[in-house]
Amino acid sequence: MVTAAKQYAWLLLACVVVALVAGAAYAQAAEQDGFAKGVAALQAGHFEEAIDELEAYADRAPSHPDASYDRGVAYLLRVRNGAARPGDLGQAAAAFEETLLMDGDDAEAAHALSLVHAEVARRRSRGGRLSVLARPTLDRVIVGLTSERNWALMAVLSSWLLTLGLVLRRLGGNYRVAGRVMVPLGLLLLLLLLPVYLWARRLRTTTGVGVVVAREAILNDGAGNRLAGDAISEAAKVETGAREG
């Protein structure tokens, strides 16, 4: 009786595993089918359908540079085809920025993004308005020189340099001379690199990067009052903090 119960339990577990695997395979196939439909619609010039399929794919599947790039192309071609909707250029820029975030060496995405910015500038100048782009803050420029991981690695290496210098300074001869050089150098590097790493980590956890998808973004304070200065242009890359709504 016990043996039969165990066999039944194993059989039930096997059925559950098979069902989960089959469900995952079906979901993955459905996602790939949606991406394929979007690409086919884009190639056929059906930009509305392509955008719908690629947006749905982006909501369901993990981000992929090819999918983001194709989505940006679909928005851009809808603009070029004369069927633009408000925010299309911003949506295209957001998709290309997403592509570059995943693949910074994608020259086609960078070129397409420059075309979007040029089109935004042309349209705003035609209306007598300048194209206003939000510039990154100085701290983001500094920490953006390399990755957060590299800042951490350099801080660790500088601490090792400091530690090794302290050890060598206790020895005699040339070791002591080397230690006297390594200690201040390691300490200086650690004092410089550790705060940069901590700030890079703070920026990653408390702020983000976004793209203006409306025709322009008007800056307001916490009470909803408009701040002084020009509105930020569509497709501009901006730094975001806390989000509401």
PDB file of C-alpha atoms in Angstrom:
ATOM      1  CA  MET A   1       0.000   0.000   0.000  1.00  0.00           C
ATOM      2  CA  VAL A   2       2.842   2.319   0.927  1.00  0.00           C
ATOM      3  CA  THR A   3       4.671   1.393  -2.270  1.00  0.00           C
ATOM      4  CA  ALA A   4       1.598   2.183  -4.364  1.00  0.00           C
ATOM      5  CA  ALA A   5       1.216   5.546  -2.637  1.00  0.00           C
ATOM      6  CA  LYS A   6       4.857   6.391  -3.336  1.00  0.00           C
ATOM      7  CA  GLN A   7       4.462   5.408  -6.971  1.00  0.00           C
ATOM      8  CA  TYR A   8       1.370   7.580  -7.232  1.00  0.00           C
ATOM      9  CA  ALA A   9       3.210  10.519  -5.650  1.00  0.00           C
ATOM     10  CA  TRP A  10       6.133  10.153  -8.058  1.00  0.00           C
ATOM     11  CA  LEU A  11       3.748   9.871 -10.987  1.00  0.00           C
ATOM     12  CA  LEU A  12       1.924  13.015  -9.869  1.00  0.00           C
ATOM     13  CA  LEU A  13       5.219  14.890  -9.474  1.00  0.00           C
ATOM     14  CA  ALA A  14       6.320  13.799 -12.941  1.00  0.00           C
ATOM     15  CA  CYS A  15       3.040  15.039 -14.422  1.00  0.00           C
ATOM     16  CA  VAL A  16       3.476  18.412 -12.720  1.00  0.00           C
ATOM     17  CA  VAL A  17       7.051  18.742 -14.021  1.00  0.00           C
ATOM     18  CA  VAL A  18       5.985  17.830 -17.552  1.00  0.00           C
ATOM     19  CA  ALA A  19       3.138  20.356 -17.394  1.00  0.00           C
ATOM     20  CA  LEU A  20       5.470  23.115 -16.187  1.00  0.00           C
ATOM     21  CA  VAL A  21       8.051  22.380 -18.878  1.00  0.00           C
ATOM     22  CA  ALA A  22       5.385  22.258 -21.570  1.00  0.00           C
ATOM     23  CA  GLY A  23       3.844  25.509 -20.334  1.00  0.00           C
ATOM     24  CA  ALA A  24       7.216  27.270 -20.323  1.00  0.00           C
ATOM     25  CA  ALA A  25       7.988  25.992 -23.820  1.00  0.00           C
ATOM     26  CA  TYR A  26       4.585  27.140 -25.067  1.00  0.00           C
ATOM     27  CA  ALA A  27       5.025  30.599 -23.514  1.00  0.00           C
ATOM     28  CA  GLN A  28       8.489  30.951 -25.049  1.00  0.00           C
ATOM     29  CA  ALA A  29       7.189  29.861 -28.446  1.00  0.00           C
ATOM     30  CA  ALA A  30       4.330  32.363 -28.190  1.00  0.00           C
ATOM     31  CA  GLU A  31       6.771  35.161 -27.346  1.00  0.00           C
ATOM     32  CA  GLN A  32       9.021  34.318 -30.287  1.00  0.00           C
ATOM     33  CA  ASP A  33       5.969  34.103 -32.532  1.00  0.00           C
ATOM     34  CA  GLY A  34       4.965  37.622 -31.456  1.00  0.00           C
ATOM     35  CA  PHE A  35       8.431  38.939 -32.257  1.00  0.00           C
ATOM     36  CA  ALA A  36       8.401  37.214 -35.653  1.00  0.00           C
ATOM     37  CA  LYS A  37       4.989  38.707 -36.431  1.00  0.00           C
ATOM     38  CA  GLY A  38       6.261  42.159 -35.512  1.00  0.00           C
ATOM     39  CA  VAL A  39       9.309  41.842 -37.765  1.00  0.00           C
ATOM     40  CA  ALA A  40       7.188  40.517 -40.635  1.00  0.00           C
ATOM     41  CA  ALA A  41       4.720  43.391 -40.278  1.00  0.00           C
ATOM     42  CA  LEU A  42       7.607  45.872 -40.202  1.00  0.00           C
ATOM     43  CA  GLN A  43       9.097  44.433 -43.378  1.00  0.00           C
ATOM     44  CA  ALA A  44       5.674  44.547 -45.051  1.00  0.00           C
ATOM     45  CA  GLY A  45       5.242  48.218 -44.155  1.00  0.00           C
ATOM     46  CA  HIS A  46       2.393  47.594 -41.698  1.00  0.00           C
ATOM     47  CA  PHE A  47       3.798  49.845 -39.016  1.00  0.00           C
ATOM     48  CA  GLU A  48       0.714  49.911 -36.773  1.00  0.00           C
ATOM     49  CA  GLU A  49       0.679  46.133 -36.541  1.00  0.00           C
ATOM     50  CA  ALA A  50       4.442  46.008 -36.082  1.00  0.00           C
ATOM     51  CA  ILE A  51       4.306  48.449 -33.172  1.00  0.00           C
ATOM     52  CA  ASP A  52       1.469  46.537 -31.501  1.00  0.00           C
ATOM     53  CA  GLU A  53       3.263  43.200 -31.811  1.00  0.00           C
ATOM     54  CA  LEU A  54       6.667  44.515 -30.726  1.00  0.00           C
ATOM     55  CA  GLU A  55       5.219  46.446 -27.787  1.00  0.00           C
ATOM     56  CA  ALA A  56       3.358  43.318 -26.676  1.00  0.00           C
ATOM     57  CA  TYR A  57       6.563  41.321 -27.037  1.00  0.00           C
ATOM     58  CA  ALA A  58       8.451  43.887 -24.928  1.00  0.00           C
ATOM     59  CA  ASP A  59       5.829  43.556 -22.182  1.00  0.00           C
ATOM     60  CA  ARG A  60       6.031  39.757 -22.105  1.00  0.00           C
ATOM     61  CA  ALA A  61       9.630  38.840 -22.875  1.00  0.00           C
ATOM     62  CA  PRO A  62      13.008  39.866 -21.419  1.00  0.00           C
ATOM     63  CA  SER A  63      14.598  42.878 -23.086  1.00  0.00           C
ATOM     64  CA  HIS A  64      16.638  42.166 -26.210  1.00  0.00           C
ATOM     65  CA  PRO A  65      18.571  44.724 -28.296  1.00  0.00           C
ATOM     66  CA  ASP A  66      17.176  43.468 -31.612  1.00  0.00           C
ATOM     67  CA  ALA A  67      13.583  43.716 -30.402  1.00  0.00           C
ATOM     68  CA  SER A  68      14.152  47.206 -29.002  1.00  0.00           C
ATOM     69  CA  TYR A  69      15.840  48.351 -32.208  1.00  0.00           C
ATOM     70  CA  ASP A  70      13.037  47.005 -34.409  1.00  0.00           C
ATOM     71  CA  ARG A  71      10.465  48.702 -32.190  1.00  0.00           C
ATOM     72  CA  GLY A  72      12.274  52.016 -32.571  1.00  0.00           C
ATOM     73  CA  VAL A  73      12.441  51.560 -36.344  1.00  0.00           C
ATOM     74  CA  ALA A  74       8.696  50.886 -36.448  1.00  0.00           C
ATOM     75  CA  TYR A  75       7.933  54.148 -34.625  1.00  0.00           C
ATOM     76  CA  LEU A  76      10.379  56.089 -36.781  1.00  0.00           C
ATOM     77  CA  LEU A  77       8.968  54.689 -40.025  1.00  0.00           C
ATOM     78  CA  ARG A  78       5.444  55.518 -38.919  1.00  0.00           C
ATOM     79  CA  VAL A  79       6.615  59.116 -38.565  1.00  0.00           C
ATOM     80  CA  ARG A  80       8.324  59.044 -41.956  1.00  0.00           C
ATOM     81  CA  ASN A  81       5.191  57.523 -43.505  1.00  0.00           C
ATOM     82  CA  GLY A  82       3.122  60.545 -42.462  1.00  0.00           C
ATOM     83  CA  ALA A  83       1.002  58.649 -39.927  1.00  0.00           C
ATOM     84  CA  ALA A  84       2.782  59.916 -36.827  1.00  0.00           C
ATOM     85  CA  ARG A  85       1.049  60.091 -33.481  1.00  0.00           C
ATOM     86  CA  PRO A  86       2.085  62.408 -30.637  1.00  0.00           C
ATOM     87  CA  GLY A  87       5.078  60.939 -28.864  1.00  0.00           C
ATOM     88  CA  ASP A  88       6.206  58.651 -31.687  1.00  0.00           C
ATOM     89  CA  LEU A  89       9.641  60.259 -31.915  1.00  0.00           C
ATOM     90  CA  GLY A  90      10.053  59.975 -28.165  1.00  0.00           C
ATOM     91  CA  GLN A  91       9.041  56.315 -28.264  1.00  0.00           C
ATOM     92  CA  ALA A  92      11.553  55.705 -31.056  1.00  0.00           C
ATOM     93  CA  ALA A  93      14.309  57.431 -29.076  1.00  0.00           C
ATOM     94  CA  ALA A  94      13.434  55.422 -25.965  1.00  0.00           C
ATOM     95  CA  ALA A  95      13.693  52.175 -27.932  1.00  0.00           C
ATOM     96  CA  PHE A  96      17.069  53.131 -29.424  1.00  0.00           C
ATOM     97  CA  GLU A  97      18.370  54.252 -26.018  1.00  0.00           C
ATOM     98  CA  GLU A  98      17.260  50.886 -24.650  1.00  0.00           C
ATOM     99  CA  THR A  99      19.155  49.170 -27.452  1.00  0.00           C
ATOM    100  CA  LEU A 100      22.335  51.113 -26.689  1.00  0.00           C
ATOM    101  CA  LEU A 101      21.960  50.367 -22.990  1.00  0.00           C
ATOM    102  CA  MET A 102      22.147  46.647 -23.806  1.00  0.00           C
ATOM    103  CA  ASP A 103      24.648  46.978 -26.670  1.00  0.00           C
ATOM    104  CA  GLY A 104      26.680  50.162 -26.518  1.00  0.00           C
ATOM    105  CA  ASP A 105      28.522  49.301 -29.742  1.00  0.00           C
ATOM    106  CA  ASP A 106      25.395  49.194 -31.922  1.00  0.00           C
ATOM    107  CA  ALA A 107      26.290  51.788 -34.570  1.00  0.00           C
ATOM    108  CA  GLU A 108      22.931  51.464 -36.327  1.00  0.00           C
ATOM    109  CA  ALA A 109      21.025  52.265 -33.135  1.00  0.00           C
ATOM    110  CA  ALA A 110      23.290  55.251 -32.450  1.00  0.00           C
ATOM    111  CA  HIS A 111      22.756  56.533 -35.998  1.00  0.00           C
ATOM    112  CA  ALA A 112      18.985  56.037 -35.767  1.00  0.00           C
ATOM    113  CA  LEU A 113      18.937  57.909 -32.456  1.00  0.00           C
ATOM    114  CA  SER A 114      20.786  60.825 -34.054  1.00  0.00           C
ATOM    115  CA  LEU A 115      18.171  60.861 -36.841  1.00  0.00           C
ATOM    116  CA  VAL A 116      15.406  61.082 -34.254  1.00  0.00           C
ATOM    117  CA  HIS A 117      17.084  63.991 -32.474  1.00  0.00           C
ATOM    118  CA  ALA A 118      17.645  65.752 -35.796  1.00  0.00           C
ATOM    119  CA  GLU A 119      13.973  65.335 -36.705  1.00  0.00           C
ATOM    120  CA  VAL A 120      12.872  66.696 -33.323  1.00  0.00           C
ATOM    121  CA  ALA A 121      15.186  69.694 -33.737  1.00  0.00           C
ATOM    122  CA  ARG A 122      13.887  70.317 -37.261  1.00  0.00           C
ATOM    123  CA  ARG A 123      10.263  70.262 -36.153  1.00  0.00           C
ATOM    124  CA  ARG A 124      10.868  72.530 -33.187  1.00  0.00           C
ATOM    125  CA  SER A 125      12.866  75.022 -35.250  1.00  0.00           C
ATOM    126  CA  ARG A 126      10.055  75.075 -37.788  1.00  0.00           C
ATOM    127  CA  GLY A 127       7.793  76.193 -34.960  1.00  0.00           C
ATOM    128  CA  GLY A 128      10.271  78.824 -33.803  1.00  0.00           C
ATOM    129  CA  ARG A 129      11.408  76.866 -30.737  1.00  0.00           C
ATOM    130  CA  LEU A 130      14.829  75.587 -29.834  1.00  0.00           C
ATOM    131  CA  SER A 131      15.459  71.944 -29.078  1.00  0.00           C
ATOM    132  CA  VAL A 132      16.328  71.706 -25.383  1.00  0.00           C
ATOM    133  CA  LEU A 133      18.203  68.589 -24.277  1.00  0.00           C
ATOM    134  CA  ALA A 134      18.763  67.755 -20.633  1.00  0.00           C
ATOM    135  CA  ARG A 135      22.472  67.483 -19.908  1.00  0.00           C
ATOM    136  CA  PRO A 136      23.676  64.828 -17.432  1.00  0.00           C
ATOM    137  CA  THR A 137      24.803  66.076 -14.044  1.00  0.00           C
ATOM    138  CA  LEU A 138      28.530  66.233 -13.323  1.00  0.00           C
ATOM    139  CA  ASP A 139      28.420  63.365 -10.839  1.00  0.00           C
ATOM    140  CA  ARG A 140      26.762  61.082 -13.404  1.00  0.00           C
ATOM    141  CA  VAL A 141      29.365  62.080 -16.001  1.00  0.00           C
ATOM    142  CA  ILE A 142      32.190  61.153 -13.622  1.00  0.00           C
ATOM    143  CA  VAL A 143      30.788  57.814 -12.473  1.00  0.00           C
ATOM    144  CA  GLY A 144      29.791  57.054 -16.052  1.00  0.00           C
ATOM    145  CA  LEU A 145      33.433  57.000 -17.145  1.00  0.00           C
ATOM    146  CA  THR A 146      33.404  53.285 -16.341  1.00  0.00           C
ATOM    147  CA  SER A 147      31.101  50.693 -14.799  1.00  0.00           C
ATOM    148  CA  GLU A 148      30.190  50.443 -11.127  1.00  0.00           C
ATOM    149  CA  ARG A 149      31.972  47.078 -11.046  1.00  0.00           C
ATOM    150  CA  ASN A 150      35.208  48.671 -12.287  1.00  0.00           C
ATOM    151  CA  TRP A 151      35.022  51.424  -9.669  1.00  0.00           C
ATOM    152  CA  ALA A 152      34.631  48.746  -6.987  1.00  0.00           C
ATOM    153  CA  LEU A 153      37.521  46.725  -8.408  1.00  0.00           C
ATOM    154  CA  MET A 154      39.822  49.751  -8.479  1.00  0.00           C
ATOM    155  CA  ALA A 155      38.885  50.609  -4.883  1.00  0.00           C
ATOM    156  CA  VAL A 156      39.712  47.047  -3.788  1.00  0.00           C
ATOM    157  CA  LEU A 157      43.043  47.134  -5.638  1.00  0.00           C
ATOM    158  CA  SER A 158      43.952  50.437  -3.995  1.00  0.00           C
ATOM    159  CA  SER A 159      43.170  48.929  -0.568  1.00  0.00           C
ATOM    160  CA  TRP A 160      45.432  45.985  -1.394  1.00  0.00           C
ATOM    161  CA  LEU A 161      48.150  48.414  -2.442  1.00  0.00           C
ATOM    162  CA  LEU A 162      47.793  50.218   0.881  1.00  0.00           C
ATOM    163  CA  THR A 163      47.878  46.958   2.843  1.00  0.00           C
ATOM    164  CA  LEU A 164      50.922  45.674   0.972  1.00  0.00           C
ATOM    165  CA  GLY A 165      52.684  48.981   1.537  1.00  0.00           C
ATOM    166  CA  LEU A 166      52.055  48.756   5.279  1.00  0.00           C
ATOM    167  CA  VAL A 167      53.521  45.257   5.320  1.00  0.00           C
ATOM    168  CA  LEU A 168      56.583  46.206   3.274  1.00  0.00           C
ATOM    169  CA  ARG A 169      57.232  49.268   5.381  1.00  0.00           C
ATOM    170  CA  ARG A 170      57.847  47.008   8.380  1.00  0.00           C
ATOM    171  CA  LEU A 171      60.626  45.243   6.519  1.00  0.00           C
ATOM    172  CA  GLY A 172      64.089  46.541   5.893  1.00  0.00           C
ATOM    173  CA  GLY A 173      66.067  47.709   2.912  1.00  0.00           C
ATOM    174  CA  ASN A 174      64.409  48.294  -0.431  1.00  0.00           C
ATOM    175  CA  TYR A 175      61.146  46.795   0.821  1.00  0.00           C
ATOM    176  CA  ARG A 176      60.780  49.625   3.307  1.00  0.00           C
ATOM    177  CA  VAL A 177      61.443  52.192   0.581  1.00  0.00           C
ATOM    178  CA  ALA A 178      58.802  50.602  -1.647  1.00  0.00           C
ATOM    179  CA  GLY A 179      56.385  50.497   1.263  1.00  0.00           C
ATOM    180  CA  ARG A 180      56.868  54.193   1.958  1.00  0.00           C
ATOM    181  CA  VAL A 181      55.854  54.904  -1.645  1.00  0.00           C
ATOM    182  CA  MET A 182      52.960  52.450  -1.768  1.00  0.00           C
ATOM    183  CA  VAL A 183      51.277  53.523   1.479  1.00  0.00           C
ATOM    184  CA  PRO A 184      50.511  57.152   0.545  1.00  0.00           C
ATOM    185  CA  LEU A 185      49.730  56.169  -3.045  1.00  0.00           C
ATOM    186  CA  GLY A 186      47.321  53.428  -1.973  1.00  0.00           C
ATOM    187  CA  LEU A 187      45.719  55.689   0.620  1.00  0.00           C
ATOM    188  CA  LEU A 188      45.247  58.496  -1.898  1.00  0.00           C
ATOM    189  CA  LEU A 189      43.701  56.162  -4.478  1.00  0.00           C
ATOM    190  CA  LEU A 190      41.423  54.607  -1.879  1.00  0.00           C
ATOM    191  CA  LEU A 191      40.215  58.014  -0.695  1.00  0.00           C
ATOM    192  CA  LEU A 192      39.442  58.947  -4.301  1.00  0.00           C
ATOM    193  CA  LEU A 193      37.977  55.708  -5.635  1.00  0.00           C
ATOM    194  CA  LEU A 194      35.900  54.484  -2.706  1.00  0.00           C
ATOM    195  CA  PRO A 195      33.610  57.568  -2.627  1.00  0.00           C
ATOM    196  CA  VAL A 196      33.181  57.357  -6.407  1.00  0.00           C
ATOM    197  CA  TYR A 197      32.154  53.695  -6.151  1.00  0.00           C
ATOM    198  CA  LEU A 198      29.719  54.436  -3.320  1.00  0.00           C
ATOM    199  CA  TRP A 199      28.242  57.322  -5.295  1.00  0.00           C
ATOM    200  CA  ALA A 200      27.927  55.179  -8.416  1.00  0.00           C
ATOM    201  CA  ARG A 201      26.066  52.580  -6.373  1.00  0.00           C
ATOM    202  CA  ARG A 202      23.809  55.242  -4.889  1.00  0.00           C
ATOM    203  CA  LEU A 203      22.969  56.627  -8.330  1.00  0.00           C
ATOM    204  CA  ARG A 204      22.141  53.134  -9.581  1.00  0.00           C
ATOM    205  CA  THR A 205      19.819  52.409  -6.667  1.00  0.00           C
ATOM    206  CA  THR A 206      18.128  55.806  -6.301  1.00  0.00           C
ATOM    207  CA  THR A 207      18.002  57.253  -9.810  1.00  0.00           C
ATOM    208  CA  GLY A 208      17.352  56.078 -13.327  1.00  0.00           C
ATOM    209  CA  VAL A 209      17.508  57.203 -16.920  1.00  0.00           C
ATOM    210  CA  GLY A 210      14.419  57.996 -18.955  1.00  0.00           C
ATOM    211  CA  VAL A 211      13.422  59.483 -22.281  1.00  0.00           C
ATOM    212  CA  VAL A 212      10.776  62.154 -22.868  1.00  0.00           C
ATOM    213  CA  VAL A 213       8.044  60.506 -24.952  1.00  0.00           C
ATOM    214  CA  ALA A 214       5.676  63.494 -24.964  1.00  0.00           C
ATOM    215  CA  ARG A 215       6.165  66.418 -27.336  1.00  0.00           C
ATOM    216  CA  GLU A 216       7.859  68.258 -24.493  1.00  0.00           C
ATOM    217  CA  ALA A 217       8.260  67.948 -20.738  1.00  0.00           C
ATOM    218  CA  ILE A 218       7.553  70.913 -18.475  1.00  0.00           C
ATOM    219  CA  LEU A 219       9.459  70.925 -15.197  1.00  0.00           C
ATOM    220  CA  ASN A 220       7.386  71.387 -12.037  1.00  0.00           C
ATOM    221  CA  ASP A 221       8.232  71.502  -8.367  1.00  0.00           C
ATOM    222  CA  GLY A 222       6.762  69.165  -5.771  1.00  0.00           C
ATOM    223  CA  ALA A 223       3.638  71.315  -5.496  1.00  0.00           C
ATOM    224  CA  GLY A 224       2.978  71.215  -9.232  1.00  0.00           C
ATOM    225  CA  ASN A 225       4.155  74.758  -9.930  1.00  0.00           C
ATOM    226  CA  ARG A 226       6.078  75.267 -13.148  1.00  0.00           C
ATOM    227  CA  LEU A 227       9.773  75.918 -12.717  1.00  0.00           C
ATOM    228  CA  ALA A 228      11.687  78.560 -14.617  1.00  0.00           C
ATOM    229  CA  GLY A 229      13.397  77.491 -17.814  1.00  0.00           C
ATOM    230  CA  ASP A 230      12.470  76.014 -21.153  1.00  0.00           C
ATOM    231  CA  ALA A 231      10.560  72.787 -21.546  1.00  0.00           C
ATOM    232  CA  ILE A 232      12.651  69.714 -22.347  1.00  0.00           C
ATOM    233  CA  SER A 233      12.270  68.472 -25.903  1.00  0.00           C
ATOM    234  CA  GLU A 234      10.727  65.204 -26.973  1.00  0.00           C
ATOM    235  CA  ALA A 235      13.238  62.328 -27.238  1.00  0.00           C
ATOM    236  CA  ALA A 236      15.600  63.973 -24.732  1.00  0.00           C
ATOM    237  CA  LYS A 237      17.390  61.663 -22.320  1.00  0.00           C
ATOM    238  CA  VAL A 238      16.779  62.671 -18.707  1.00  0.00           C
ATOM    239  CA  GLU A 239      17.784  61.555 -15.236  1.00  0.00           C
ATOM    240  CA  THR A 240      14.880  60.404 -13.098  1.00  0.00           C
ATOM    241  CA  GLY A 241      14.454  60.110  -9.366  1.00  0.00           C
ATOM    242  CA  ALA A 242      11.288  59.190  -7.512  1.00  0.00           C
ATOM    243  CA  ARG A 243       8.318  58.534  -9.783  1.00  0.00           C
ATOM    244  CA  GLU A 244       4.708  59.402  -9.108  1.00  0.00           C
ATOM    245  CA  GLY A 245       1.594  58.362 -10.962  1.00  0.00           C
TER     246      GLY A 245
END
